[in-house]
Amino acid sequence: MQTPANQSSVPVLTIDGPSGSGKGTISRIVAQRLGWHYLDSGALYRAVGIAASWADLDLSDPSALVRCTFDTNIGFRDDPSGEPRVIVNGQDATDELRTETAGGAASAIAAIPEVRAALKDRQRAFRQLPGLVADGRDMGTVIFPDAGHKVFLTASADERAERRHKQLKDKGVSVTLDGLLREILARDARDANRAVAPLRPADGAVRIDTTGLGIEDVVAQVLDVMSRPAG
Ligand code: C5P
């Protein structure tokens, strides 16, 4: 990666939204098309959540979790077929990170201001030439407020639960649709109502409702946003 003298001159596209809105899939494809780097910020929260559960830490003990955040080594790499893998403290934790248990742990630790602060610089370090697509909940509001382009993706809760259900089924994970919908709604409520960096569209973000849209339709809409002058 190439680091310019002034990192803030590196262009950024932020894609925020609730779980299951399609952020991950869309952001990865858009980053590929633009030839830019990609930050999956949710994976960082999930990785710290998993590391905390491996170490049997109390999820309500902020100081232990902050130490865990600094101590957890998180690496990203693509396997030979191009599938992204996440390595946590030297172990491939990709499959474990995708579970709703990991999502729940991530959402619990993500509500702790000190944990969010401890992850700030790690996220900003992804801002490298030729550009960055950053996906999460607070990319446009807190981590890259000066991003030139900002998108907020939404979809109905039912459709988001169905997408997650299909994704997990394809991975051989068995869960009920009803249970998933309940977990998604609980996670939405926690993410939107927390005191620090709550999930909300950044000022100037273009909202795209992906309900009923195919992946390519959404990618086209995001690329259309990118063709507008940076804000
Ligand atoms: O995006 P993903 O579902 O992987 O994120 C898991 C959890 O991590 C979210 O429910 C949210 O609580 C937290 N998160 C966050 N800020 C981000 C990315 C994720 O609070 N930028």
PDB file of C-alpha atoms and ligand atoms in Angstrom:
ATOM      1  CA  MET A   1       0.000   0.000   0.000  1.00  0.00           C
ATOM      2  CA  GLN A   2       1.140   3.515  -0.774  1.00  0.00           C
ATOM      3  CA  THR A   3       0.867   6.135   1.971  1.00  0.00           C
ATOM      4  CA  PRO A   4       0.840   9.771   0.844  1.00  0.00           C
ATOM      5  CA  ALA A   5       2.379  12.478   3.039  1.00  0.00           C
ATOM      6  CA  ASN A   6      -1.129  13.795   3.682  1.00  0.00           C
ATOM      7  CA  GLN A   7      -3.478  10.887   4.327  1.00  0.00           C
ATOM      8  CA  SER A   8      -6.551  13.123   4.224  1.00  0.00           C
ATOM      9  CA  SER A   9      -5.939  13.672   0.507  1.00  0.00           C
ATOM     10  CA  VAL A  10      -6.740   9.979  -0.153  1.00  0.00           C
ATOM     11  CA  PRO A  11     -10.322   9.650  -1.492  1.00  0.00           C
ATOM     12  CA  VAL A  12     -12.819   7.703   0.621  1.00  0.00           C
ATOM     13  CA  LEU A  13     -16.276   6.299  -0.068  1.00  0.00           C
ATOM     14  CA  THR A  14     -18.171   5.418   3.122  1.00  0.00           C
ATOM     15  CA  ILE A  15     -20.970   2.843   3.037  1.00  0.00           C
ATOM     16  CA  ASP A  16     -22.916   2.644   6.300  1.00  0.00           C
ATOM     17  CA  GLY A  17     -26.118   0.857   7.198  1.00  0.00           C
ATOM     18  CA  PRO A  18     -27.743  -1.772   9.397  1.00  0.00           C
ATOM     19  CA  SER A  19     -26.810  -5.456   9.355  1.00  0.00           C
ATOM     20  CA  GLY A  20     -28.004  -7.321   6.297  1.00  0.00           C
ATOM     21  CA  SER A  21     -28.424  -4.177   4.183  1.00  0.00           C
ATOM     22  CA  GLY A  22     -25.877  -5.597   1.747  1.00  0.00           C
ATOM     23  CA  LYS A  23     -23.011  -3.304   2.775  1.00  0.00           C
ATOM     24  CA  GLY A  24     -20.334  -5.990   2.785  1.00  0.00           C
ATOM     25  CA  THR A  25     -21.135  -7.469  -0.616  1.00  0.00           C
ATOM     26  CA  ILE A  26     -21.680  -4.103  -2.281  1.00  0.00           C
ATOM     27  CA  SER A  27     -18.632  -2.437  -0.715  1.00  0.00           C
ATOM     28  CA  ARG A  28     -16.330  -5.267  -1.749  1.00  0.00           C
ATOM     29  CA  ILE A  29     -17.543  -5.206  -5.371  1.00  0.00           C
ATOM     30  CA  VAL A  30     -17.379  -1.408  -5.587  1.00  0.00           C
ATOM     31  CA  ALA A  31     -13.837  -1.446  -4.138  1.00  0.00           C
ATOM     32  CA  GLN A  32     -12.823  -4.030  -6.768  1.00  0.00           C
ATOM     33  CA  ARG A  33     -14.349  -2.006  -9.613  1.00  0.00           C
ATOM     34  CA  LEU A  34     -12.643   1.188  -8.436  1.00  0.00           C
ATOM     35  CA  GLY A  35      -9.376  -0.626  -7.706  1.00  0.00           C
ATOM     36  CA  TRP A  36      -9.496   0.790  -4.152  1.00  0.00           C
ATOM     37  CA  HIS A  37      -8.741  -0.732  -0.761  1.00  0.00           C
ATOM     38  CA  TYR A  38     -11.576  -2.073   1.368  1.00  0.00           C
ATOM     39  CA  LEU A  39     -12.211  -1.773   5.105  1.00  0.00           C
ATOM     40  CA  ASP A  40     -14.722  -4.151   6.709  1.00  0.00           C
ATOM     41  CA  SER A  41     -14.926  -2.321  10.047  1.00  0.00           C
ATOM     42  CA  GLY A  42     -17.526  -4.746  11.419  1.00  0.00           C
ATOM     43  CA  ALA A  43     -14.920  -7.518  11.169  1.00  0.00           C
ATOM     44  CA  LEU A  44     -12.691  -5.575  13.581  1.00  0.00           C
ATOM     45  CA  TYR A  45     -15.489  -5.383  16.167  1.00  0.00           C
ATOM     46  CA  ARG A  46     -16.353  -9.028  15.577  1.00  0.00           C
ATOM     47  CA  ALA A  47     -12.684 -10.042  15.921  1.00  0.00           C
ATOM     48  CA  VAL A  48     -12.326  -8.242  19.255  1.00  0.00           C
ATOM     49  CA  GLY A  49     -15.621  -9.805  20.416  1.00  0.00           C
ATOM     50  CA  ILE A  50     -14.362 -13.275  19.499  1.00  0.00           C
ATOM     51  CA  ALA A  51     -10.946 -12.701  21.081  1.00  0.00           C
ATOM     52  CA  ALA A  52     -12.722 -11.549  24.255  1.00  0.00           C
ATOM     53  CA  SER A  53     -14.889 -14.661  24.281  1.00  0.00           C
ATOM     54  CA  TRP A  54     -11.868 -16.932  23.638  1.00  0.00           C
ATOM     55  CA  ALA A  55     -10.207 -15.292  26.657  1.00  0.00           C
ATOM     56  CA  ASP A  56     -13.447 -15.652  28.655  1.00  0.00           C
ATOM     57  CA  LEU A  57     -13.543 -11.912  29.378  1.00  0.00           C
ATOM     58  CA  ASP A  58     -16.511 -10.245  30.994  1.00  0.00           C
ATOM     59  CA  LEU A  59     -18.246  -8.264  28.208  1.00  0.00           C
ATOM     60  CA  SER A  60     -19.226  -5.623  30.761  1.00  0.00           C
ATOM     61  CA  ASP A  61     -15.642  -4.906  31.897  1.00  0.00           C
ATOM     62  CA  PRO A  62     -14.474  -1.955  29.741  1.00  0.00           C
ATOM     63  CA  SER A  63     -10.837  -1.945  30.883  1.00  0.00           C
ATOM     64  CA  ALA A  64     -10.336  -5.655  30.120  1.00  0.00           C
ATOM     65  CA  LEU A  65     -11.977  -5.149  26.727  1.00  0.00           C
ATOM     66  CA  VAL A  66      -9.836  -2.149  25.882  1.00  0.00           C
ATOM     67  CA  ARG A  67      -6.710  -4.168  26.735  1.00  0.00           C
ATOM     68  CA  CYS A  68      -8.076  -6.977  24.571  1.00  0.00           C
ATOM     69  CA  THR A  69      -8.703  -4.505  21.713  1.00  0.00           C
ATOM     70  CA  PHE A  70      -5.071  -3.345  21.765  1.00  0.00           C
ATOM     71  CA  ASP A  71      -3.727  -6.901  22.179  1.00  0.00           C
ATOM     72  CA  THR A  72      -5.783  -8.557  19.442  1.00  0.00           C
ATOM     73  CA  ASN A  73      -3.926  -9.079  16.212  1.00  0.00           C
ATOM     74  CA  ILE A  74      -6.299  -8.891  13.228  1.00  0.00           C
ATOM     75  CA  GLY A  75      -5.236  -9.679   9.674  1.00  0.00           C
ATOM     76  CA  PHE A  76      -7.148  -9.770   6.385  1.00  0.00           C
ATOM     77  CA  ARG A  77      -6.192 -11.850   3.378  1.00  0.00           C
ATOM     78  CA  ASP A  78      -7.894 -13.448   0.378  1.00  0.00           C
ATOM     79  CA  ASP A  79      -7.658 -17.236  -0.010  1.00  0.00           C
ATOM     80  CA  PRO A  80      -6.588 -18.646  -3.421  1.00  0.00           C
ATOM     81  CA  SER A  81     -10.203 -18.554  -4.693  1.00  0.00           C
ATOM     82  CA  GLY A  82     -10.442 -14.850  -3.785  1.00  0.00           C
ATOM     83  CA  GLU A  83     -12.609 -15.426  -0.673  1.00  0.00           C
ATOM     84  CA  PRO A  84     -11.735 -12.964   2.096  1.00  0.00           C
ATOM     85  CA  ARG A  85     -10.415 -14.545   5.302  1.00  0.00           C
ATOM     86  CA  VAL A  86      -9.961 -12.881   8.691  1.00  0.00           C
ATOM     87  CA  ILE A  87      -7.109 -14.040  10.892  1.00  0.00           C
ATOM     88  CA  VAL A  88      -7.462 -13.351  14.626  1.00  0.00           C
ATOM     89  CA  ASN A  89      -4.365 -13.882  16.772  1.00  0.00           C
ATOM     90  CA  GLY A  90      -2.938 -16.175  14.112  1.00  0.00           C
ATOM     91  CA  GLN A  91      -6.110 -18.295  13.686  1.00  0.00           C
ATOM     92  CA  ASP A  92      -8.429 -18.242  10.688  1.00  0.00           C
ATOM     93  CA  ALA A  93     -11.640 -17.112  12.430  1.00  0.00           C
ATOM     94  CA  THR A  94     -13.672 -16.253   9.292  1.00  0.00           C
ATOM     95  CA  ASP A  95     -16.467 -18.786   9.819  1.00  0.00           C
ATOM     96  CA  GLU A  96     -16.811 -18.098  13.537  1.00  0.00           C
ATOM     97  CA  LEU A  97     -16.911 -14.349  12.870  1.00  0.00           C
ATOM     98  CA  ARG A  98     -19.949 -14.704  10.597  1.00  0.00           C
ATOM     99  CA  THR A  99     -22.194 -16.228  13.266  1.00  0.00           C
ATOM    100  CA  GLU A 100     -24.919 -14.193  14.964  1.00  0.00           C
ATOM    101  CA  THR A 101     -23.198 -14.960  18.303  1.00  0.00           C
ATOM    102  CA  ALA A 102     -20.115 -13.091  17.039  1.00  0.00           C
ATOM    103  CA  GLY A 103     -22.382 -10.297  15.720  1.00  0.00           C
ATOM    104  CA  GLY A 104     -24.044 -10.016  19.134  1.00  0.00           C
ATOM    105  CA  ALA A 105     -20.678  -9.921  20.964  1.00  0.00           C
ATOM    106  CA  ALA A 106     -19.438  -7.293  18.485  1.00  0.00           C
ATOM    107  CA  SER A 107     -22.513  -5.165  19.028  1.00  0.00           C
ATOM    108  CA  ALA A 108     -22.120  -5.417  22.836  1.00  0.00           C
ATOM    109  CA  ILE A 109     -18.455  -4.364  22.863  1.00  0.00           C
ATOM    110  CA  ALA A 110     -19.115  -1.746  20.156  1.00  0.00           C
ATOM    111  CA  ALA A 111     -21.317   0.147  22.621  1.00  0.00           C
ATOM    112  CA  ILE A 112     -18.256   0.793  24.853  1.00  0.00           C
ATOM    113  CA  PRO A 113     -16.766   4.212  23.974  1.00  0.00           C
ATOM    114  CA  GLU A 114     -13.203   3.204  24.988  1.00  0.00           C
ATOM    115  CA  VAL A 115     -13.286   0.189  22.654  1.00  0.00           C
ATOM    116  CA  ARG A 116     -14.442   2.390  19.764  1.00  0.00           C
ATOM    117  CA  ALA A 117     -11.687   4.904  20.535  1.00  0.00           C
ATOM    118  CA  ALA A 118      -9.101   2.105  20.631  1.00  0.00           C
ATOM    119  CA  LEU A 119     -10.127   0.985  17.124  1.00  0.00           C
ATOM    120  CA  LYS A 120     -10.117   4.466  15.550  1.00  0.00           C
ATOM    121  CA  ASP A 121      -6.491   4.642  14.399  1.00  0.00           C
ATOM    122  CA  ARG A 122      -6.565   1.057  13.141  1.00  0.00           C
ATOM    123  CA  GLN A 123      -9.487   1.923  10.890  1.00  0.00           C
ATOM    124  CA  ARG A 124      -7.969   5.199   9.676  1.00  0.00           C
ATOM    125  CA  ALA A 125      -4.756   3.374   8.756  1.00  0.00           C
ATOM    126  CA  PHE A 126      -6.682   1.715   5.893  1.00  0.00           C
ATOM    127  CA  ARG A 127      -6.870   5.107   4.145  1.00  0.00           C
ATOM    128  CA  GLN A 128      -4.221   4.445   1.519  1.00  0.00           C
ATOM    129  CA  LEU A 129      -3.801   5.367  -2.130  1.00  0.00           C
ATOM    130  CA  PRO A 130      -5.447   5.049  -4.573  1.00  0.00           C
ATOM    131  CA  GLY A 131      -8.562   5.188  -2.332  1.00  0.00           C
ATOM    132  CA  LEU A 132     -10.687   3.407   0.273  1.00  0.00           C
ATOM    133  CA  VAL A 133     -14.194   1.989   0.436  1.00  0.00           C
ATOM    134  CA  ALA A 134     -15.094   1.794   4.148  1.00  0.00           C
ATOM    135  CA  ASP A 135     -18.089  -0.207   5.319  1.00  0.00           C
ATOM    136  CA  GLY A 136     -19.682  -0.009   8.780  1.00  0.00           C
ATOM    137  CA  ARG A 137     -22.006   1.979  11.011  1.00  0.00           C
ATOM    138  CA  ASP A 138     -20.056   5.188  11.677  1.00  0.00           C
ATOM    139  CA  MET A 139     -17.698   5.431   8.711  1.00  0.00           C
ATOM    140  CA  GLY A 140     -19.279   8.625   7.373  1.00  0.00           C
ATOM    141  CA  THR A 141     -20.143  10.142  10.762  1.00  0.00           C
ATOM    142  CA  VAL A 142     -17.062   9.478  12.935  1.00  0.00           C
ATOM    143  CA  ILE A 143     -14.155   7.665  11.274  1.00  0.00           C
ATOM    144  CA  PHE A 144     -14.024   9.440   7.895  1.00  0.00           C
ATOM    145  CA  PRO A 145     -16.297  12.495   8.310  1.00  0.00           C
ATOM    146  CA  ASP A 146     -14.350  14.225   5.512  1.00  0.00           C
ATOM    147  CA  ALA A 147     -15.038  11.416   2.975  1.00  0.00           C
ATOM    148  CA  GLY A 148     -15.843  12.773  -0.477  1.00  0.00           C
ATOM    149  CA  HIS A 149     -18.701  10.333  -1.035  1.00  0.00           C
ATOM    150  CA  LYS A 150     -21.089   8.819   1.500  1.00  0.00           C
ATOM    151  CA  VAL A 151     -23.806   6.231   1.064  1.00  0.00           C
ATOM    152  CA  PHE A 152     -26.343   4.866   3.560  1.00  0.00           C
ATOM    153  CA  LEU A 153     -27.806   1.481   2.586  1.00  0.00           C
ATOM    154  CA  THR A 154     -31.076   0.220   4.037  1.00  0.00           C
ATOM    155  CA  ALA A 155     -33.484  -2.647   3.403  1.00  0.00           C
ATOM    156  CA  SER A 156     -36.593  -3.884   5.193  1.00  0.00           C
ATOM    157  CA  ALA A 157     -35.882  -5.984   8.303  1.00  0.00           C
ATOM    158  CA  ASP A 158     -37.686  -8.981   6.741  1.00  0.00           C
ATOM    159  CA  GLU A 159     -35.518  -8.861   3.639  1.00  0.00           C
ATOM    160  CA  ARG A 160     -32.350  -8.444   5.697  1.00  0.00           C
ATOM    161  CA  ALA A 161     -33.263 -11.489   7.798  1.00  0.00           C
ATOM    162  CA  GLU A 162     -33.958 -13.492   4.630  1.00  0.00           C
ATOM    163  CA  ARG A 163     -30.591 -12.519   3.122  1.00  0.00           C
ATOM    164  CA  ARG A 164     -28.728 -13.493   6.309  1.00  0.00           C
ATOM    165  CA  HIS A 165     -30.708 -16.747   6.440  1.00  0.00           C
ATOM    166  CA  LYS A 166     -29.693 -17.638   2.889  1.00  0.00           C
ATOM    167  CA  GLN A 167     -26.057 -16.638   3.510  1.00  0.00           C
ATOM    168  CA  LEU A 168     -25.844 -18.799   6.641  1.00  0.00           C
ATOM    169  CA  LYS A 169     -27.673 -21.714   4.985  1.00  0.00           C
ATOM    170  CA  ASP A 170     -25.202 -21.606   2.097  1.00  0.00           C
ATOM    171  CA  LYS A 171     -22.414 -21.843   4.691  1.00  0.00           C
ATOM    172  CA  GLY A 172     -24.116 -24.857   6.282  1.00  0.00           C
ATOM    173  CA  VAL A 173     -25.137 -22.943   9.428  1.00  0.00           C
ATOM    174  CA  SER A 174     -28.640 -23.863  10.566  1.00  0.00           C
ATOM    175  CA  VAL A 175     -30.770 -21.051  12.087  1.00  0.00           C
ATOM    176  CA  THR A 176     -34.464 -20.181  11.986  1.00  0.00           C
ATOM    177  CA  LEU A 177     -35.705 -17.159  10.035  1.00  0.00           C
ATOM    178  CA  ASP A 178     -37.782 -15.971  13.022  1.00  0.00           C
ATOM    179  CA  GLY A 179     -34.823 -16.184  15.373  1.00  0.00           C
ATOM    180  CA  LEU A 180     -32.635 -14.278  12.907  1.00  0.00           C
ATOM    181  CA  LEU A 181     -35.237 -11.547  12.484  1.00  0.00           C
ATOM    182  CA  ARG A 182     -35.422 -11.137  16.283  1.00  0.00           C
ATOM    183  CA  GLU A 183     -31.610 -10.951  16.565  1.00  0.00           C
ATOM    184  CA  ILE A 184     -31.370  -8.440  13.707  1.00  0.00           C
ATOM    185  CA  LEU A 185     -34.038  -6.190  15.237  1.00  0.00           C
ATOM    186  CA  ALA A 186     -32.326  -6.367  18.657  1.00  0.00           C
ATOM    187  CA  ARG A 187     -28.944  -5.527  17.105  1.00  0.00           C
ATOM    188  CA  ASP A 188     -30.466  -2.628  15.083  1.00  0.00           C
ATOM    189  CA  ALA A 189     -32.021  -1.203  18.234  1.00  0.00           C
ATOM    190  CA  ARG A 190     -28.756  -1.470  20.192  1.00  0.00           C
ATOM    191  CA  ASP A 191     -26.685   0.030  17.342  1.00  0.00           C
ATOM    192  CA  ALA A 192     -29.137   2.892  16.748  1.00  0.00           C
ATOM    193  CA  ASN A 193     -29.721   3.772  20.396  1.00  0.00           C
ATOM    194  CA  ARG A 194     -26.214   3.602  21.881  1.00  0.00           C
ATOM    195  CA  ALA A 195     -24.807   6.850  23.250  1.00  0.00           C
ATOM    196  CA  VAL A 196     -21.601   6.786  21.222  1.00  0.00           C
ATOM    197  CA  ALA A 197     -21.511   6.692  17.397  1.00  0.00           C
ATOM    198  CA  PRO A 198     -25.112   5.496  16.972  1.00  0.00           C
ATOM    199  CA  LEU A 199     -26.089   4.132  13.583  1.00  0.00           C
ATOM    200  CA  ARG A 200     -27.467   7.036  11.558  1.00  0.00           C
ATOM    201  CA  PRO A 201     -26.938   8.399   8.042  1.00  0.00           C
ATOM    202  CA  ALA A 202     -24.078  10.920   7.842  1.00  0.00           C
ATOM    203  CA  ASP A 203     -24.951  14.446   6.736  1.00  0.00           C
ATOM    204  CA  GLY A 204     -24.976  14.455   2.971  1.00  0.00           C
ATOM    205  CA  ALA A 205     -25.095  10.648   2.663  1.00  0.00           C
ATOM    206  CA  VAL A 206     -27.066   9.313  -0.308  1.00  0.00           C
ATOM    207  CA  ARG A 207     -29.657   6.827   0.958  1.00  0.00           C
ATOM    208  CA  ILE A 208     -30.245   3.723  -1.123  1.00  0.00           C
ATOM    209  CA  ASP A 209     -33.057   1.339  -0.169  1.00  0.00           C
ATOM    210  CA  THR A 210     -31.933  -2.066  -1.440  1.00  0.00           C
ATOM    211  CA  THR A 211     -35.239  -3.871  -0.720  1.00  0.00           C
ATOM    212  CA  GLY A 212     -36.121  -5.882  -3.825  1.00  0.00           C
ATOM    213  CA  LEU A 213     -32.974  -4.790  -5.692  1.00  0.00           C
ATOM    214  CA  GLY A 214     -30.332  -7.133  -7.086  1.00  0.00           C
ATOM    215  CA  ILE A 215     -26.623  -6.728  -6.286  1.00  0.00           C
ATOM    216  CA  GLU A 216     -25.774  -5.248  -9.693  1.00  0.00           C
ATOM    217  CA  ASP A 217     -28.590  -2.659  -9.389  1.00  0.00           C
ATOM    218  CA  VAL A 218     -27.193  -1.451  -6.084  1.00  0.00           C
ATOM    219  CA  VAL A 219     -23.590  -1.462  -7.348  1.00  0.00           C
ATOM    220  CA  ALA A 220     -24.721   0.673 -10.311  1.00  0.00           C
ATOM    221  CA  GLN A 221     -26.409   3.154  -7.965  1.00  0.00           C
ATOM    222  CA  VAL A 222     -23.303   3.423  -5.775  1.00  0.00           C
ATOM    223  CA  LEU A 223     -21.045   3.882  -8.814  1.00  0.00           C
ATOM    224  CA  ASP A 224     -23.448   6.595  -9.968  1.00  0.00           C
ATOM    225  CA  VAL A 225     -22.908   8.357  -6.621  1.00  0.00           C
ATOM    226  CA  MET A 226     -19.141   8.059  -7.245  1.00  0.00           C
ATOM    227  CA  SER A 227     -19.519   9.762 -10.625  1.00  0.00           C
ATOM    228  CA  ARG A 228     -20.775  12.912  -8.866  1.00  0.00           C
ATOM    229  CA  PRO A 229     -18.290  15.540  -7.637  1.00  0.00           C
ATOM    230  CA  ALA A 230     -16.857  14.789  -4.180  1.00  0.00           C
ATOM    231  CA  GLY A 231     -18.754  16.650  -1.425  1.00  0.00           C
TER     232      GLY A 231
HETATM  233  O1  C5P B   1     -21.163  -4.989  10.065  1.00  0.00           O
HETATM  234  P1  C5P B   1     -21.205  -6.150  11.023  1.00  0.00           P
HETATM  235  O2  C5P B   1     -22.545  -6.790  11.131  1.00  0.00           O
HETATM  236  O3  C5P B   1     -20.107  -7.126  10.784  1.00  0.00           O
HETATM  237  O4  C5P B   1     -20.887  -5.488  12.452  1.00  0.00           O
HETATM  238  C1  C5P B   1     -21.028  -6.211  13.649  1.00  0.00           C
HETATM  239  C2  C5P B   1     -21.349  -5.238  14.793  1.00  0.00           C
HETATM  240  O5  C5P B   1     -20.209  -4.395  15.008  1.00  0.00           O
HETATM  241  C3  C5P B   1     -22.507  -4.282  14.514  1.00  0.00           C
HETATM  242  O6  C5P B   1     -23.761  -4.801  14.916  1.00  0.00           O
HETATM  243  C4  C5P B   1     -22.132  -3.052  15.303  1.00  0.00           C
HETATM  244  O7  C5P B   1     -22.573  -3.145  16.636  1.00  0.00           O
HETATM  245  C5  C5P B   1     -20.623  -3.078  15.346  1.00  0.00           C
HETATM  246  N1  C5P B   1     -20.044  -2.115  14.421  1.00  0.00           N
HETATM  247  C6  C5P B   1     -19.962  -0.806  14.836  1.00  0.00           C
HETATM  248  N2  C5P B   1     -19.351   0.116  14.050  1.00  0.00           N
HETATM  249  C7  C5P B   1     -18.861  -0.228  12.864  1.00  0.00           C
HETATM  250  C8  C5P B   1     -18.966  -1.557  12.389  1.00  0.00           C
HETATM  251  C9  C5P B   1     -19.586  -2.480  13.199  1.00  0.00           C
HETATM  252  O8  C5P B   1     -20.434  -0.463  15.920  1.00  0.00           O
HETATM  253  N3  C5P B   1     -18.254   0.690  12.134  1.00  0.00           N
END
